[in-house]
Amino acid sequence: MEMRRILNSLNVIALNHVSKPAGDCMPDNVRVGFAKIGNIASAPLIEFLLDERADREDLEVRIISSGAKMSPEHAVEVASKLLELKPAFTVTTSPNASLPGPAKLRELIANGGVPLIVVSDAPTRKIVKDLEDAGFGYIIVLADSMLGARREFLDPVEMSLFNTDLIKVLAVTGVLNILQTELDKVIDSIKKGEKPVLPKIVVDKDVAVAAAGFENPYAKAKAIAAYEIARRVADLTTEGCFILKEWEKYTQVVAAAHEMMLTAAKLAEEAREMEKAGDTVFRSPHHRDGTTLKKHKLIEKPQRLI
Amino acid sequence: MEMRRILNSLNVIALNHVSKPAGDCMPDNVRVGFAKIGNIASAPLIEFLLDERADREDLEVRIISSGAKMSPEHAVEVASKLLELKPAFTVTTSPNASLPGPAKLRELIANGGVPLIVVSDAPTRKIVKDLEDAGFGYIIVLADSMLGARREFLDPVEMSLFNTDLIKVLAVTGVLNILQTELDKVIDSIKKGEKPVLPKIVVDKDVAVAAAGFENPYAKAKAIAAYEIARRVADLTTEGCFILKEWEKYTQVVAAAHEMMLTAAKLAEEAREMEKAGDTVFRSPHHRDGTTLKKHKLIEKPQRLI
Amino acid sequence: MEMRRILNSLNVIALNHVSKPAGDCMPDNVRVGFAKIGNIASAPLIEFLLDERADREDLEVRIISSGAKMSPEHAVEVASKLLELKPAFTVTTSPNASLPGPAKLRELIANGGVPLIVVSDAPTRKIVKDLEDAGFGYIIVLADSMLGARREFLDPVEMSLFNTDLIKVLAVTGVLNILQTELDKVIDSIKKGEKPVLPKIVVDKDVAVAAAGFENPYAKAKAIAAYEIARRVADLTTEGCFILKEWEKYTQVVAAAHEMMLTAAKLAEEAREMEKAGDTVFRSPHHRDGTTLKKHKLIEKPQRLI
Amino acid sequence: MEMRRILNSLNVIALNHVSKPAGDCMPDNVRVGFAKIGNIASAPLIEFLLDERADREDLEVRIISSGAKMSPEHAVEVASKLLELKPAFTVTTSPNASLPGPAKLRELIANGGVPLIVVSDAPTRKIVKDLEDAGFGYIIVLADSMLGARREFLDPVEMSLFNTDLIKVLAVTGVLNILQTELDKVIDSIKKGEKPVLPKIVVDKDVAVAAAGFENPYAKAKAIAAYEIARRVADLTTEGCFILKEWEKYTQVVAAAHEMMLTAAKLAEEAREMEKAGDTVFRSPHHRDGTTLKKHKLIEKPQRLI
Amino acid sequence: MEMRRILNSLNVIALNHVSKPAGDCMPDNVRVGFAKIGNIASAPLIEFLLDERADREDLEVRIISSGAKMSPEHAVEVASKLLELKPAFTVTTSPNASLPGPAKLRELIANGGVPLIVVSDAPTRKIVKDLEDAGFGYIIVLADSMLGARREFLDPVEMSLFNTDLIKVLAVTGVLNILQTELDKVIDSIKKGEKPVLPKIVVDKDVAVAAAGFENPYAKAKAIAAYEIARRVADLTTEGCFILKEWEKYTQVVAAAHEMMLTAAKLAEEAREMEKAGDTVFRSPHHRDGTTLKKHKLIEKPQRLI
Amino acid sequence: MEMRRILNSLNVIALNHVSKPAGDCMPDNVRVGFAKIGNIASAPLIEFLLDERADREDLEVRIISSGAKMSPEHAVEVASKLLELKPAFTVTTSPNASLPGPAKLRELIANGGVPLIVVSDAPTRKIVKDLEDAGFGYIIVLADSMLGARREFLDPVEMSLFNTDLIKVLAVTGVLNILQTELDKVIDSIKKGEKPVLPKIVVDKDVAVAAAGFENPYAKAKAIAAYEIARRVADLTTEGCFILKEWEKYTQVVAAAHEMMLTAAKLAEEAREMEKAGDTVFRSPHHRDGTTLKKHKLIEKPQRLI
């Protein structure tokens, strides 16, 4: 009881300490706008990747979302609200960014003169050239597979479990490191007053694990395997959601797809446990000033690279 | 290649099919506004719990968030934007809703005349009476423990892994079923033109598992155990974040806290696997019209209860 | 000691008991010839699938193999020896049956007037039409992926482990049931003096699990997932063996491929354990007279279907 | 599609490249003949242990087998065919080499003047002196236990699973290393024109793990344990197959025996995973010229010992 | 705090409630004396098997032990103290009851005129006839293997871990059920004023699992396998403790023995989890009056059999 | 057979060798008396922690116990018998040492003039000051949680399983190291003729793992987590045993408590396996002369510290 009271006051102080200068400094902060329409697993935690302990003093994020829906009408509302918040640059997240909703979203934000990075999944690969021609950045995560969206199978709990499994794969295999690093680069450019170079990355297994900082090559092998399994889940969910018509069949197939993802998550977990066994887990926490630190041993201080 | 092309067109059609009537019907839809400041594990997927397959025709959701930051200044901006979107009712998510930021958020939304439900974690329990007096609903999730927010330990990947493990616990143990059911009740009241009765629920282990629909009592026992372990993680993270001052000590303790959560997640997984072994997994998907269906065997059609 | 002596005499008696009538009846037996060049995981145990307890009285099998090598020269020697053994029909096993060695093997055996069934892996799919035109039967197992044949990675132990993992997948997911059933059908035709209809089957995930006799749909889902993962291993081994040139890269990729297969095997094992949990494991042992029996509960007698 | 085509041509080239000189050099190659009657787990992959990537230029193998049957009549046919293939030396594989079939097999091959190595299981230990007196080599694998050959339990799938589990044990615990090394020694002598000294080895737990190259002593301990468990499986299968008469009882006991083997395989897997965790997995791939290389770290080149 | 205080008073009341009548009734209670010299895994919890919730009103137990030491001198002191406590009958526990210490212990207690049951391990089997001739009862647990008592390996923690693993095997496989049932039978006879028939049981795998109440035959198979593995641990510990002389060798072998026991414990755990999956775990709690109840479903009341 | 005979004679010799000087030296030995009333998991193996291989020449232990019962009447009988055995000092073990039985036990032993150390569980913490004032030593193990003592759930097997799981947690997390070290210190003082300083220790997670000798910080984190989970089991068992009245509810809750303990045990096992993976398992065996040795690598000789 007593301890709790102390904690809570500490808590308030801590947060006030953050928010006071944050309030004063707001003009100096980089403000990142996230426009989320529909869901992919790269999206739900993306803004927290930039400020994982809520103590970063050089950054503000704002998120506007229309939830699971992603029609052009939804895009219009999301885009207009986001532009009102005057972000320095914008990140859009959606499945299949070639669909009309995401396209409309990009169009409106681009019209607002705000730099834009598309974070999306494998079907977006087919419009890479369009994105480049339009000057957009992109991070396309091939392992961010669609879930088994069939009523006989997918309820809110199953949907959540699929997302936790997939986010675990993205976390361990290096995808979240890429999102962190690439968005930080853009933020850094803006802080320096430079024109940011937007990322143009298709995240396949090789790109992913290169960012994950593995020291044990078998852990890395397991991570690559987890990535590939996660990526191939989409074959089954696509078949189950768009090809198969008999409900007994598609229910069986989308259930198999989720078993694949659960297995991929366990394999990712194995990879991380293997790094723990060697005390070599790579960590790259943010400093309060927004720079990225690095460490490998648990009981060691994170280091600035220079 | 060829198949992909067909799929994508199917995809567009499917989504247009959804979005067309959605556009037309917007006035009739219930619009739920989510204001998210700071993060708890109940929050990142909460809006998708209401429309897990993006096909619900009676619902619109809008989310405004300031990410990890949760000062009163952030609350002001989030609240004002959300009110502009004219939600029928609002759900706020934040850690420790007794802090100034969440309090300011509630104040502003209440001033806007919009019904409000607080979704938060254990420290919020101490203001339950205040919330009731002010007419707010609340769903307080005791297992939604704080993470180990220490720079020597917590980087974006570790933060994400903690969230996936905790969301898995919330999903399997029934917490997400409660969020789904309670928000659906409010939506349903509004659809019927009734004044909604807002939920006033402290989710402890018993409340949680009662909602999870277990048929195997050992699976239920594992779920209760997982819930309790997840709840107790906060003891270690509180100690590690607010009491211990030596970095070697707090790093060790917050690392232990995350091991507890990983273990809780595995135990939750065991519970679900046990239900799979009996083919008794409870599922409650939404119908397109917003009603909730139920089923227990994988290869069976979900049923309306009446 | 004493017991051992009794056992050994029993053993001799038992085997003599078998071999005596077997000797007498040899003219009446169906003699199946297996020609194996190169290795696939469907091959090493294939002849035992027909006579798993060495007590079948209607069957003789003979196997000729050139081991891992599969050039046309090897095919010539294998084919000529096999023809000398006068099989009633022949089964050839090899990877990629479109290569010159397997083609030569088929040509020679066909010239010998012996019906022939090709058992091979995914690359063989491209010559299905040729096989049909030539009157060959075929069973093409898509999950029978190539291993990671790089000297920096693959030694005899690693090769063997890959095979055990893959055979486990084939066993649990129904592939071996298909091999058993289809070869038995041909044997049965020959026993009846009918001209056999040779199988023409591409074994994909659906064909496989349909034959595996699962009763629990989650076990079936796990089996489908295991099959798909095993099938996709070939993507990585193909990349590692034929595309990548830098040894550090291909070693990492083929190691990842074997991790995928190990994971697929574990998932297959999970599927079988789930059936054990319900005491519903499907078993189809042969009767001594060559007919196939069936059962699902462990402590029950296998039944003739008619 | 395109890639596949390239791969296949590469494939053909690669194999032609191998087979061309192989054709030319055949006279210089050592030709090893394998005569397999009945099955033990040391047998199905034994020829591939000598040439795991099908690229060895100094070796030819030929295999003749009568499948699961092993009467003297079968031995006669197998031996005569094998002698026609003119092997430089012969390896016979069978269970219990003291039975009449294997004895006849040895007699005929010896009469053909070909050196012979017996690979067999524990019951063969009782004729070790006879084998030595007759000048035969032998490798007797004590862990190569008989399976649970009861119709109520053993179908083709269960037979295959037992073999995969047992081969996994043999692979991890060093048995396959011994087979590889000892047969290579004989090949090497023949290549040098020396009279080969045939191996005379009873492979118990100590002999096995000494060959497996473990660096972590706990991994080695797990391997020893796995070996012993595998070896003791024969106690239960012997009881279940030869002693017990009531079908409910022997079915239960042979099922227990296979659970023991599955457990031994998992323990072997644990041993290997532990070596992976230290990046110390021992590998001894063949060079194309037939010499054996060695390595312990995944990302390092295998080395010739001298 | 408050709750704790209430609990503690409840606790006191509860225990007083027990102890009061216990005090009054002591003359009517059956008093069982346990003499423990040296350790076997059947011993540390044996007295609690008779009164697992400390609420049994018909029973008193007293235990005298000399710890790990078991010389005749120790036996003398233990026996004399135990006889002073006037037990209605005695249970002795020790390894190898053929050694001088246990023999002396039996001699002295028999001289005291108290019925005696020997609980011991496999080496005791060789004096079964002597025990019968002397009128002693016995329960010889073949799986109660000796640990790896070598200083380079066995410290207090390792000793404890071995015991937990082995007790787990004994618990799941039915051994503890036998101890419970057989001692209860003797108690019951004494309560009825009958001369007790002492148990004469060698607990092998079949005797054990018959008592364990399994419903799933695969769980039973796993339990049999666990029992056999535990039993065979003694082969390695005997070799490691008495045969091998080089410390590197015996350390490795006794480490392997403990890995076998850990594996047996996990397999036992699997067996129990499988019964949980079917909600068929057998439980036989004591009633307060000393009778034994039975149940299989978790949420059902235990039943008296008649 | 033959070997067994040799072994047994060896065994006798070995033990005679021990017991002979032990007999002679008895006056010089330190005699530790253990009084056990009721059960906690720290108790069943406590005496063996001091002499894990039964070869210590400076120590005698005697144990008197009343089993599960712990009323003052039981205490009287246990104390009087123990005093007759003239221990140099005494260790009492019981749950909740504030209850009348344990209090009576202390009173009587203190009256006998024998130094006394209380080993007990968390509820004992409230009388720490009383214990200190009375000059008693104490080791209070917070993780030594009460089991789920409800007749619908707890039978002898379940009781034993809970104890094995909990002892495993105590063993791996360092609790048993503390018991060993602290009792050894007292023995050592007495051997030197000094007045012993009795331990006064509340074993929380930090105290425990500091004694466990972990080298891998993730293993240590897992151990801390296991300790905390084990400690929190008491919350559920207290609720299930003393608060809840409806049998369906308390059965469910105590079943959940045991699932927590099983999970804690598995996590402890993971911690130890992680140390095995690094070959860094800490071992502190006793020398025959009673000093403690230490080692970390499996294949190394234990060292005296000075």
Short mmCIF file of N, CA and C in Angstrom, two decimals, chain F residues 124-199:
data_model
loop_
_atom_site.label_atom_id
_atom_site.label_comp_id
_atom_site.label_asym_id
_atom_site.label_seq_id
_atom_site.Cartn_x
_atom_site.Cartn_y
_atom_site.Cartn_z
N THR F 124 5.52 -17.58 8.62
CA THR F 124 6.40 -17.48 9.78
C THR F 124 7.05 -16.10 9.90
N ARG F 125 7.05 -15.39 8.80
CA ARG F 125 7.70 -14.08 8.82
C ARG F 125 7.16 -13.17 9.91
N LYS F 126 5.90 -13.39 10.28
CA LYS F 126 5.32 -12.45 11.25
C LYS F 126 5.86 -12.65 12.67
N ILE F 127 6.54 -13.79 12.94
CA ILE F 127 7.09 -13.98 14.29
C ILE F 127 8.62 -13.89 14.31
N VAL F 128 9.15 -13.28 13.27
CA VAL F 128 10.61 -13.17 13.19
C VAL F 128 11.18 -12.50 14.44
N LYS F 129 10.52 -11.45 14.90
CA LYS F 129 11.06 -10.75 16.06
C LYS F 129 11.04 -11.67 17.29
N ASP F 130 9.95 -12.39 17.46
CA ASP F 130 9.87 -13.33 18.58
C ASP F 130 11.00 -14.35 18.52
N LEU F 131 11.24 -14.87 17.31
CA LEU F 131 12.29 -15.88 17.16
C LEU F 131 13.65 -15.29 17.55
N GLU F 132 13.89 -14.08 17.08
CA GLU F 132 15.17 -13.44 17.40
C GLU F 132 15.30 -13.21 18.89
N ASP F 133 14.23 -12.72 19.48
CA ASP F 133 14.27 -12.46 20.93
C ASP F 133 14.55 -13.74 21.71
N ALA F 134 14.03 -14.85 21.22
CA ALA F 134 14.23 -16.11 21.94
C ALA F 134 15.57 -16.76 21.59
N GLY F 135 16.32 -16.12 20.70
CA GLY F 135 17.63 -16.66 20.38
C GLY F 135 17.63 -17.79 19.37
N PHE F 136 16.53 -17.97 18.66
CA PHE F 136 16.47 -19.01 17.65
C PHE F 136 17.04 -18.50 16.33
N GLY F 137 17.62 -19.38 15.59
CA GLY F 137 17.93 -19.07 14.21
C GLY F 137 16.71 -19.34 13.34
N TYR F 138 16.72 -18.83 12.14
CA TYR F 138 15.59 -19.14 11.26
C TYR F 138 16.01 -19.00 9.81
N ILE F 139 15.43 -19.82 8.99
CA ILE F 139 15.53 -19.71 7.52
C ILE F 139 14.11 -19.82 7.01
N ILE F 140 13.59 -18.70 6.57
CA ILE F 140 12.19 -18.65 6.14
C ILE F 140 12.16 -18.58 4.62
N VAL F 141 11.57 -19.58 4.00
CA VAL F 141 11.62 -19.72 2.54
C VAL F 141 10.29 -19.25 1.96
N LEU F 142 10.30 -18.05 1.39
CA LEU F 142 9.05 -17.45 0.92
C LEU F 142 8.40 -18.24 -0.21
N ALA F 143 9.22 -18.93 -0.99
CA ALA F 143 8.66 -19.67 -2.13
C ALA F 143 8.07 -21.02 -1.73
N ASP F 144 8.24 -21.38 -0.46
CA ASP F 144 7.79 -22.71 -0.04
C ASP F 144 6.28 -22.67 0.26
N SER F 145 5.53 -22.56 -0.82
CA SER F 145 4.09 -22.32 -0.72
C SER F 145 3.32 -23.56 -0.29
N MET F 146 2.25 -23.31 0.39
CA MET F 146 1.30 -24.35 0.79
C MET F 146 0.67 -24.99 -0.44
N LEU F 147 0.33 -26.26 -0.32
CA LEU F 147 -0.32 -26.91 -1.47
C LEU F 147 -1.84 -26.78 -1.41
N GLY F 148 -2.52 -27.31 -2.39
CA GLY F 148 -3.96 -27.14 -2.52
C GLY F 148 -4.72 -28.24 -1.80
N ALA F 149 -4.78 -28.11 -0.47
CA ALA F 149 -5.23 -29.21 0.38
C ALA F 149 -6.76 -29.35 0.41
N ARG F 150 -7.31 -29.72 -0.68
CA ARG F 150 -8.75 -29.93 -0.75
C ARG F 150 -9.02 -31.36 -1.22
N ARG F 151 -9.91 -32.02 -0.53
CA ARG F 151 -10.14 -33.44 -0.79
C ARG F 151 -10.56 -33.73 -2.22
N GLU F 152 -11.30 -32.79 -2.84
CA GLU F 152 -11.72 -33.01 -4.23
C GLU F 152 -10.54 -32.98 -5.20
N PHE F 153 -9.41 -32.50 -4.74
CA PHE F 153 -8.27 -32.34 -5.63
C PHE F 153 -7.04 -33.11 -5.17
N LEU F 154 -6.73 -33.01 -3.91
CA LEU F 154 -5.43 -33.49 -3.43
C LEU F 154 -5.50 -34.92 -2.93
N ASP F 155 -4.90 -35.80 -3.69
CA ASP F 155 -4.70 -37.17 -3.23
C ASP F 155 -3.20 -37.39 -3.06
N PRO F 156 -2.78 -38.55 -2.62
CA PRO F 156 -1.35 -38.75 -2.38
C PRO F 156 -0.47 -38.47 -3.60
N VAL F 157 -0.96 -38.83 -4.79
CA VAL F 157 -0.16 -38.60 -5.98
C VAL F 157 -0.02 -37.11 -6.27
N GLU F 158 -1.11 -36.39 -6.21
CA GLU F 158 -1.08 -34.95 -6.47
C GLU F 158 -0.21 -34.24 -5.42
N MET F 159 -0.32 -34.67 -4.17
CA MET F 159 0.53 -34.11 -3.11
C MET F 159 2.00 -34.32 -3.44
N SER F 160 2.33 -35.51 -3.91
CA SER F 160 3.73 -35.81 -4.22
C SER F 160 4.22 -35.00 -5.41
N LEU F 161 3.37 -34.87 -6.41
CA LEU F 161 3.77 -34.12 -7.59
C LEU F 161 4.03 -32.66 -7.24
N PHE F 162 3.16 -32.10 -6.42
CA PHE F 162 3.38 -30.71 -5.98
C PHE F 162 4.73 -30.58 -5.29
N ASN F 163 5.02 -31.53 -4.42
CA ASN F 163 6.29 -31.47 -3.70
C ASN F 163 7.48 -31.61 -4.64
N THR F 164 7.39 -32.50 -5.62
CA THR F 164 8.53 -32.63 -6.54
C THR F 164 8.73 -31.34 -7.32
N ASP F 165 7.63 -30.74 -7.75
CA ASP F 165 7.77 -29.49 -8.51
C ASP F 165 8.38 -28.39 -7.64
N LEU F 166 7.91 -28.30 -6.44
CA LEU F 166 8.39 -27.24 -5.55
C LEU F 166 9.85 -27.49 -5.12
N ILE F 167 10.17 -28.72 -4.82
CA ILE F 167 11.57 -29.00 -4.45
C ILE F 167 12.48 -28.68 -5.63
N LYS F 168 12.00 -28.98 -6.85
CA LYS F 168 12.82 -28.63 -8.02
C LYS F 168 13.06 -27.12 -8.08
N VAL F 169 12.04 -26.35 -7.80
CA VAL F 169 12.22 -24.89 -7.77
C VAL F 169 13.22 -24.50 -6.69
N LEU F 170 13.07 -25.06 -5.51
CA LEU F 170 13.98 -24.72 -4.41
C LEU F 170 15.41 -25.12 -4.76
N ALA F 171 15.56 -26.25 -5.43
CA ALA F 171 16.90 -26.74 -5.76
C ALA F 171 17.59 -25.82 -6.76
N VAL F 172 16.86 -25.46 -7.82
CA VAL F 172 17.50 -24.70 -8.89
C VAL F 172 17.71 -23.24 -8.50
N THR F 173 16.80 -22.68 -7.71
CA THR F 173 16.87 -21.23 -7.47
C THR F 173 17.81 -20.87 -6.33
N GLY F 174 18.41 -21.84 -5.68
CA GLY F 174 19.41 -21.51 -4.67
C GLY F 174 18.97 -21.74 -3.24
N VAL F 175 17.71 -22.05 -3.02
CA VAL F 175 17.23 -22.23 -1.64
C VAL F 175 17.97 -23.38 -0.96
N LEU F 176 18.14 -24.47 -1.68
CA LEU F 176 18.82 -25.62 -1.06
C LEU F 176 20.29 -25.30 -0.80
N ASN F 177 20.90 -24.48 -1.66
CA ASN F 177 22.27 -24.03 -1.39
C ASN F 177 22.34 -23.27 -0.08
N ILE F 178 21.33 -22.47 0.18
CA ILE F 178 21.32 -21.69 1.43
C ILE F 178 21.18 -22.62 2.63
N LEU F 179 20.25 -23.56 2.53
CA LEU F 179 20.10 -24.52 3.64
C LEU F 179 21.43 -25.24 3.88
N GLN F 180 22.04 -25.71 2.79
CA GLN F 180 23.32 -26.41 2.91
C GLN F 180 24.37 -25.52 3.58
N THR F 181 24.55 -24.35 3.07
CA THR F 181 25.62 -23.47 3.54
C THR F 181 25.40 -23.04 4.98
N GLU F 182 24.18 -22.71 5.32
CA GLU F 182 23.94 -22.17 6.66
C GLU F 182 24.04 -23.26 7.72
N LEU F 183 23.53 -24.44 7.41
CA LEU F 183 23.66 -25.52 8.40
C LEU F 183 25.13 -25.94 8.50
N ASP F 184 25.83 -25.95 7.35
CA ASP F 184 27.25 -26.29 7.40
C ASP F 184 28.04 -25.30 8.25
N LYS F 185 27.69 -24.05 8.19
CA LYS F 185 28.38 -23.05 9.02
C LYS F 185 28.24 -23.37 10.49
N VAL F 186 27.03 -23.73 10.88
CA VAL F 186 26.80 -24.05 12.30
C VAL F 186 27.58 -25.31 12.68
N ILE F 187 27.54 -26.31 11.80
CA ILE F 187 28.30 -27.54 12.08
C ILE F 187 29.78 -27.21 12.24
N ASP F 188 30.25 -26.37 11.35
CA ASP F 188 31.66 -26.01 11.36
C ASP F 188 32.06 -25.32 12.67
N SER F 189 31.22 -24.42 13.11
CA SER F 189 31.48 -23.75 14.40
C SER F 189 31.57 -24.77 15.52
N ILE F 190 30.65 -25.68 15.52
CA ILE F 190 30.62 -26.68 16.59
C ILE F 190 31.86 -27.57 16.52
N LYS F 191 32.25 -27.93 15.29
CA LYS F 191 33.47 -28.73 15.14
C LYS F 191 34.68 -27.99 15.72
N LYS F 192 34.68 -26.70 15.55
CA LYS F 192 35.80 -25.90 16.07
C LYS F 192 35.64 -25.56 17.54
N GLY F 193 34.54 -26.02 18.13
CA GLY F 193 34.33 -25.74 19.53
C GLY F 193 33.87 -24.32 19.81
N GLU F 194 33.45 -23.64 18.73
CA GLU F 194 32.93 -22.28 18.90
C GLU F 194 31.44 -22.31 19.17
N LYS F 195 30.95 -21.24 19.75
CA LYS F 195 29.50 -21.09 19.89
C LYS F 195 28.96 -20.67 18.53
N PRO F 196 28.03 -21.45 17.98
CA PRO F 196 27.58 -21.13 16.62
C PRO F 196 26.72 -19.87 16.58
N VAL F 197 26.92 -19.10 15.51
CA VAL F 197 26.00 -17.99 15.22
C VAL F 197 24.90 -18.55 14.33
N LEU F 198 23.68 -18.51 14.83
CA LEU F 198 22.59 -19.15 14.08
C LEU F 198 22.13 -18.24 12.94
N PRO F 199 21.74 -18.83 11.81
CA PRO F 199 21.32 -18.02 10.66
C PRO F 199 20.01 -17.30 10.95
#
